XYZ file of C-alpha atoms in Angstrom:
196
model
C -26.067 -17.502 -32.060
C -23.687 -16.543 -30.097
C -24.674 -12.388 -29.978
C -28.660 -14.312 -29.251
C -26.870 -16.164 -26.599
C -25.566 -13.595 -25.016
C -28.280 -11.634 -24.821
C -31.164 -13.898 -23.288
C -28.364 -15.255 -20.633
C -27.536 -11.564 -18.943
C -27.606 -13.094 -15.492
C -25.484 -16.111 -16.414
C -22.021 -14.035 -16.696
C -20.263 -17.429 -16.759
C -22.739 -18.260 -20.026
C -21.639 -14.914 -21.014
C -18.416 -15.358 -21.067
C -17.711 -17.950 -22.832
C -20.495 -16.628 -25.775
C -17.710 -13.712 -25.831
C -14.615 -15.494 -26.211
C -16.157 -17.980 -28.923
C -16.865 -14.380 -30.696
C -13.470 -13.888 -30.330
C -12.388 -16.898 -31.882
C -14.519 -15.939 -35.114
C -13.780 -12.320 -35.289
C -10.115 -13.563 -35.360
C -10.858 -15.939 -38.007
C -13.127 -13.430 -40.107
C -10.408 -10.622 -38.825
C -13.398 -7.748 -37.822
C -10.669 -5.832 -36.238
C -12.760 -3.273 -34.710
C -15.235 -6.447 -33.081
C -11.816 -7.779 -32.327
C -11.291 -4.508 -30.136
C -14.914 -4.504 -28.432
C -14.766 -7.197 -27.496
C -11.189 -8.505 -25.997
C -12.422 -5.283 -23.837
C -15.430 -6.543 -22.893
C -13.604 -10.205 -21.956
C -11.109 -8.151 -19.942
C -13.353 -5.640 -17.916
C -15.310 -8.460 -17.013
C -12.791 -11.519 -15.960
C -12.748 -12.644 -12.929
C -9.074 -11.807 -12.217
C -6.538 -9.572 -14.290
C -5.408 -11.183 -17.189
C -2.274 -9.803 -18.720
C -2.678 -11.580 -22.030
C -5.795 -10.018 -22.612
C -5.019 -6.557 -21.327
C -1.374 -6.975 -23.603
C -3.500 -7.768 -26.691
C -5.941 -5.073 -26.132
C -2.667 -2.796 -25.223
C -1.259 -4.143 -28.832
C -3.894 -2.631 -31.032
C -3.474 1.445 -29.699
C 0.000 3.212 -30.497
C 1.865 4.971 -28.334
C -0.423 8.167 -28.394
C -3.668 6.561 -28.402
C -3.324 4.136 -25.543
C -3.142 6.565 -22.668
C -6.233 7.580 -23.085
C -7.755 3.802 -23.549
C -5.777 3.320 -20.020
C -7.369 6.098 -18.431
C -10.997 4.669 -19.139
C -9.592 1.106 -18.054
C -9.254 3.212 -14.617
C -12.454 5.404 -14.008
C -14.052 1.775 -15.063
C -12.283 -0.601 -12.882
C -11.861 2.073 -9.559
C -11.165 1.018 -6.706
C -10.736 -2.301 -7.364
C -7.409 -5.433 -7.754
C -7.887 -4.721 -11.246
C -6.881 -1.285 -11.165
C -4.148 -2.168 -8.797
C -2.289 -4.709 -11.551
C -2.601 -2.098 -14.781
C -0.535 0.400 -12.178
C 1.844 -2.203 -11.722
C 2.005 -3.343 -15.142
C 2.133 0.337 -16.397
C 4.156 1.450 -13.896
C 2.232 3.947 -12.145
C 3.691 3.605 -8.446
C 2.171 6.990 -7.269
C -1.101 5.876 -8.346
C -0.571 2.442 -6.652
C 0.583 4.019 -3.784
C -2.265 6.163 -3.671
C -4.811 3.331 -4.007
C -3.207 1.265 -1.466
C -2.815 3.609 1.129
C -6.971 4.601 0.708
C -8.093 0.598 1.060
C -5.205 0.597 3.770
C -7.377 4.007 5.514
C -10.477 2.287 5.070
C -9.810 -1.928 6.220
C -6.095 -1.740 8.371
C -5.618 -4.819 6.852
C -2.219 -6.079 5.549
C -3.301 -7.480 2.154
C -2.540 -4.906 0.005
C 0.647 -3.806 2.092
C 1.939 -6.894 1.747
C 1.131 -7.426 -1.516
C 2.524 -4.425 -3.088
C 5.407 -3.188 -0.368
C 8.108 -4.794 -2.563
C 7.379 -2.670 -5.429
C 6.471 0.552 -3.408
C 9.729 0.222 -1.017
C 11.497 1.804 -2.754
C 9.542 5.140 -3.218
C 6.842 4.977 -0.201
C 9.132 2.953 2.846
C 8.668 4.981 5.530
C 4.641 5.430 4.244
C 4.727 1.479 4.334
C 6.045 1.118 7.739
C 3.889 3.565 9.311
C 0.588 1.414 7.936
C 1.927 -1.317 9.215
C 1.957 0.284 12.476
C -1.032 0.924 12.567
C -2.232 -2.432 11.083
C -0.633 -4.025 13.839
C -1.565 -2.653 16.597
C -5.211 -2.957 15.127
C -5.200 -6.683 14.965
C -3.051 -7.407 18.368
C -6.399 -6.224 19.222
C -8.437 -9.298 17.579
C -6.325 -12.102 18.159
C -6.639 -14.697 20.879
C -5.593 -18.269 18.943
C -2.341 -19.649 18.558
C -2.413 -19.243 15.059
C -3.971 -15.687 14.453
C -0.686 -15.209 17.024
C 1.822 -16.884 14.591
C -0.119 -14.504 11.760
C 0.713 -11.589 13.906
C 4.108 -13.090 14.596
C 4.051 -13.076 10.065
C 3.060 -9.706 9.358
C 5.665 -8.423 12.020
C 8.318 -10.201 9.849
C 7.318 -8.772 6.775
C 6.951 -5.256 7.954
C 10.704 -6.114 9.044
C 11.659 -6.455 5.210
C 10.953 -3.102 4.329
C 13.651 -0.352 4.702
C 13.956 1.214 7.993
C 11.419 -1.444 9.028
C 13.210 -3.823 11.049
C 13.902 -1.507 13.708
C 10.482 -0.568 14.049
C 9.205 -4.533 13.867
C 11.649 -5.625 16.615
C 10.938 -2.341 19.189
C 7.080 -4.016 18.571
C 7.541 -7.574 19.459
C 9.592 -6.054 22.481
C 6.464 -4.237 23.574
C 4.038 -7.130 22.827
C 5.689 -9.285 24.553
C 6.131 -7.003 27.717
C 2.420 -6.095 27.600
C 1.081 -9.470 26.781
C 3.450 -11.320 29.273
C -0.305 -13.451 30.784
C -0.282 -15.058 26.857
C 2.187 -17.281 26.789
C 1.465 -18.547 23.564
C 1.441 -15.719 22.346
C 4.961 -14.271 23.421
C 5.908 -17.300 22.454
C 4.675 -16.720 18.223
C 6.074 -13.517 18.981
C 9.708 -14.615 19.947
C 9.507 -16.505 17.032
C 9.407 -13.895 14.471
C 12.921 -13.522 12.055
C 13.652 -10.279 12.862
């Protein structure tokens, strides 16, 4: 019945997901190992967010020798997503995480991934992160025009200053902006509030 429910509701992912969760319960009770593995994989790959419990449960079903191949399959199926970056964090594949963050930065020049992963990556990629922050800041300053946006920009400067080697660069940028944008008193005010 659950399998039929899944088949007729492919365009309703919530129903399909719940049905697969119920199937997993049944497979666990009946000790259907192959189906447990298959369903865990489906649930993980189709979850809206990275689910560490599902990931670890699925991983536990493989030996240390088998896992690298399974891991690469996951990575190829979830390429260019937050999922794959979460996998890189869990597996401590920081070189690949950095490559992914850099690719995203090149495309979007936003702060989200820089700030999310800077603590993890700053040990080995501090100078690259400082440069990426600089590029994102230079892009963002062109778009800001309200006090909340100025405050957000100041917060990004603060985050940059936390990276090794980033404090001096953040201070230099702030001082340059205070001079360049002196006719925007609200912006200057927010920049001076930045804890650098």
